[in-house]
Amino acid sequence: MGFVGLNVLTTRRDPGRTSGHGSRCIKIRIVCSVSKVDNALVSKAGKADLNWDELGFAYVKTKCFVKCVYKDGQWGEMTIDTDPYVKVHIGATALHYGQSCFEGMKAFTGKDGQVRLFRVDENAKRLQTSTERMVMPEVPTNMFVEACKLAVRENIEYAPPYGFGGSLYVRPLMFGSGARVGLQPADEYTFVV
């Protein structure tokens, strides 16, 4: 993961003076992370048989997704799944009690041909906040980042080429897949990207 520092400066004022609205202008330094997907796959970006000029915000079937199951108090191995359907128990807490949460981010192809995820670590933090509120196990930041990078890497041909103004939308999702009757947390969770 690379880090890019950005300096944003407001209008400088005398520290003792305020603007007409009673607020002081300050200098802000923002550090944002940019995660490169994989240099070796750059030549495959934008190779899907799609009309890049007419992309809208709609579901487009991709090659696969990443899946990881939490069971018996621990996360299992990440797997690649090509079936666009997820098998879910009829008693899953996600179906009956809405125990699920998601994030959303975009993968962009840069002028240099590199495909990047912007601030993926911040998305991981937001998902962790959501899972805590939903009484779900935390997806560790490193697992979240790796799952997102793997999903993009495996579907890199769907990242629009530079200059088309589009992006590959990435949707990490976690849901209670364990069967429970009554309002209580699941005993199994599925994380997909």
Coordinates of C-alpha atoms in Angstrom, one line a residue:
M1 CA 0.0 0.0 0.0
G2 CA 1.4 3.4 -0.9
F3 CA 0.7 6.7 0.8
V4 CA 0.2 10.0 -0.9
G5 CA 0.4 13.2 1.2
L6 CA -1.8 16.1 0.1
N7 CA -1.5 19.6 1.6
V8 CA -4.6 21.7 1.5
L9 CA -4.2 25.3 2.5
T10 CA -6.9 27.7 3.4
T11 CA -6.5 31.5 3.1
R12 CA -4.0 32.6 5.7
R13 CA -5.2 35.1 8.3
D14 CA -3.8 36.6 11.4
P15 CA -4.2 33.9 14.1
G16 CA -6.0 36.3 16.3
R17 CA -8.5 37.4 13.6
T18 CA -11.5 35.4 12.6
S19 CA -13.6 35.6 9.5
G20 CA -17.0 37.2 9.5
H21 CA -18.6 33.9 10.5
G22 CA -16.6 33.6 13.7
S23 CA -14.4 30.7 12.5
R24 CA -10.6 30.6 12.1
C25 CA -8.9 29.5 9.0
I26 CA -6.3 26.8 9.5
K27 CA -3.8 24.8 7.5
I28 CA -4.8 21.2 7.0
R29 CA -2.6 18.2 6.0
I30 CA -4.5 15.2 4.7
V31 CA -2.8 11.9 4.2
C32 CA -4.7 9.4 2.0
S33 CA -3.8 5.9 1.0
V34 CA -3.8 4.5 -2.4
S35 CA -3.5 0.8 -2.9
K36 CA -2.0 -0.5 -6.1
V37 CA -3.6 -3.8 -7.3
D38 CA -0.8 -5.6 -9.2
N39 CA 1.8 -4.3 -11.7
A40 CA 1.9 -7.6 -13.6
L41 CA -1.8 -7.3 -14.6
V42 CA -1.9 -3.8 -15.8
S43 CA -2.0 -4.8 -19.5
K44 CA -5.3 -6.7 -18.8
A45 CA -7.2 -3.7 -17.4
G46 CA -10.1 -2.6 -19.6
K47 CA -10.0 -5.8 -21.8
A48 CA -13.6 -7.0 -21.0
D49 CA -16.0 -7.0 -23.9
L50 CA -17.9 -3.9 -22.8
N51 CA -18.8 -0.6 -24.4
W52 CA -16.8 1.7 -22.1
D53 CA -18.5 4.8 -23.5
E54 CA -21.9 3.8 -22.3
L55 CA -21.3 2.4 -18.9
G56 CA -23.9 3.2 -16.3
F57 CA -24.2 2.4 -12.6
A58 CA -25.7 -1.1 -13.0
Y59 CA -24.8 -4.6 -12.2
V60 CA -22.4 -6.2 -14.8
K61 CA -21.5 -9.8 -14.3
T62 CA -17.8 -10.2 -13.6
K63 CA -15.7 -13.3 -13.6
C64 CA -15.7 -14.1 -9.9
F65 CA -15.8 -12.8 -6.3
V66 CA -13.8 -13.4 -3.1
K67 CA -15.5 -15.3 -0.2
C68 CA -14.4 -15.9 3.4
V69 CA -16.5 -17.6 6.2
Y70 CA -16.3 -16.9 9.9
K71 CA -17.1 -20.0 11.9
D72 CA -16.2 -21.4 15.3
G73 CA -14.7 -18.1 16.3
Q74 CA -12.2 -17.7 13.5
W75 CA -12.0 -16.6 9.8
G76 CA -11.4 -19.4 7.3
E77 CA -9.4 -19.1 4.1
M78 CA -10.3 -16.7 1.3
T79 CA -11.7 -18.5 -1.8
I80 CA -12.5 -17.4 -5.3
D81 CA -16.1 -18.3 -6.3
T82 CA -17.3 -18.0 -9.9
D83 CA -21.0 -18.8 -9.2
P84 CA -22.9 -15.5 -8.9
Y85 CA -25.3 -17.1 -6.4
V86 CA -24.6 -17.5 -2.7
K87 CA -26.2 -20.4 -0.9
V88 CA -27.8 -19.2 2.3
H89 CA -29.6 -21.2 5.0
I90 CA -33.3 -20.4 5.3
G91 CA -32.7 -19.5 9.0
A92 CA -29.9 -17.1 8.3
T93 CA -29.9 -14.0 10.6
A94 CA -29.3 -11.8 7.5
L95 CA -32.7 -12.9 6.1
H96 CA -34.8 -12.7 9.3
Y97 CA -33.2 -9.9 11.3
G98 CA -31.2 -8.0 8.7
Q99 CA -27.8 -8.8 10.2
S100 CA -25.7 -7.5 7.3
C101 CA -23.5 -4.5 6.3
F102 CA -21.6 -3.4 3.3
E103 CA -19.1 -0.9 2.0
G104 CA -18.5 0.5 -1.5
M105 CA -15.4 1.7 -3.3
K106 CA -14.0 2.2 -6.7
A107 CA -11.0 0.9 -8.5
F108 CA -9.6 3.3 -11.1
T109 CA -7.1 2.9 -13.9
G110 CA -4.5 5.7 -13.8
K111 CA -2.8 7.5 -16.6
D112 CA 0.2 5.2 -16.1
G113 CA -2.1 2.1 -16.5
Q114 CA -2.0 1.1 -12.8
V115 CA -5.3 0.1 -11.2
R116 CA -5.7 1.5 -7.8
L117 CA -8.2 1.4 -4.9
F118 CA -8.5 4.7 -3.1
R119 CA -8.5 4.7 0.7
V120 CA -9.4 1.0 1.0
D121 CA -8.1 1.1 4.6
E122 CA -10.8 3.7 5.5
N123 CA -13.5 1.5 4.0
A124 CA -12.2 -1.3 6.3
K125 CA -12.6 1.0 9.3
R126 CA -16.1 1.9 8.4
L127 CA -17.0 -1.8 7.9
Q128 CA -15.5 -2.5 11.3
T129 CA -17.7 0.2 12.9
S130 CA -20.8 -1.3 11.2
T131 CA -20.0 -4.9 12.2
E132 CA -19.5 -3.7 15.8
R133 CA -23.0 -2.1 15.8
M134 CA -24.5 -5.2 14.2
V135 CA -22.9 -7.5 16.8
M136 CA -20.8 -9.2 14.1
P137 CA -17.1 -10.3 14.2
E138 CA -14.6 -7.7 12.9
V139 CA -13.0 -8.2 9.5
P140 CA -9.3 -7.4 10.1
T141 CA -8.0 -4.5 8.1
N142 CA -5.3 -6.6 6.4
M143 CA -7.9 -9.3 5.4
F144 CA -10.3 -6.6 4.1
V145 CA -7.6 -4.9 2.0
E146 CA -6.3 -8.2 0.6
A147 CA -9.8 -9.5 -0.2
C148 CA -10.5 -6.2 -2.1
K149 CA -7.2 -6.3 -4.0
L150 CA -7.8 -10.0 -4.8
A151 CA -11.3 -9.3 -6.1
V152 CA -10.0 -6.5 -8.3
R153 CA -7.0 -8.6 -9.5
E154 CA -9.3 -11.5 -10.5
N155 CA -11.6 -9.1 -12.4
I156 CA -9.1 -6.6 -13.6
E157 CA -10.4 -6.7 -17.2
Y158 CA -13.5 -4.9 -15.9
A159 CA -11.6 -1.9 -14.7
P160 CA -12.3 0.7 -17.4
P161 CA -9.3 2.0 -19.3
Y162 CA -7.9 5.4 -18.3
G163 CA -9.7 8.3 -20.0
F164 CA -13.2 6.8 -20.0
G165 CA -14.1 8.4 -16.6
G166 CA -15.4 5.1 -15.3
S167 CA -14.4 2.8 -12.5
L168 CA -14.8 -0.8 -11.3
Y169 CA -17.2 -0.6 -8.4
V170 CA -16.2 -2.9 -5.5
R171 CA -18.8 -3.9 -2.9
P172 CA -17.5 -5.7 0.2
L173 CA -20.4 -7.3 2.0
M174 CA -20.8 -9.2 5.2
F175 CA -23.9 -11.0 6.5
G176 CA -25.1 -13.4 9.2
S177 CA -25.2 -16.7 7.4
G178 CA -25.7 -18.9 10.5
A179 CA -29.2 -20.1 11.3
R180 CA -30.8 -18.6 14.5
V181 CA -34.3 -18.4 15.8
G182 CA -34.9 -15.4 18.0
L183 CA -33.2 -12.0 18.1
Q184 CA -29.5 -13.0 18.6
P185 CA -26.3 -12.9 16.6
A186 CA -25.5 -15.6 14.2
D187 CA -22.9 -18.3 14.8
E188 CA -21.5 -18.0 11.2
Y189 CA -20.8 -15.1 9.0
T190 CA -19.9 -14.7 5.3
F191 CA -17.8 -11.9 3.9
V192 CA -17.8 -11.4 0.2
V193 CA -16.2 -8.9 -2.2

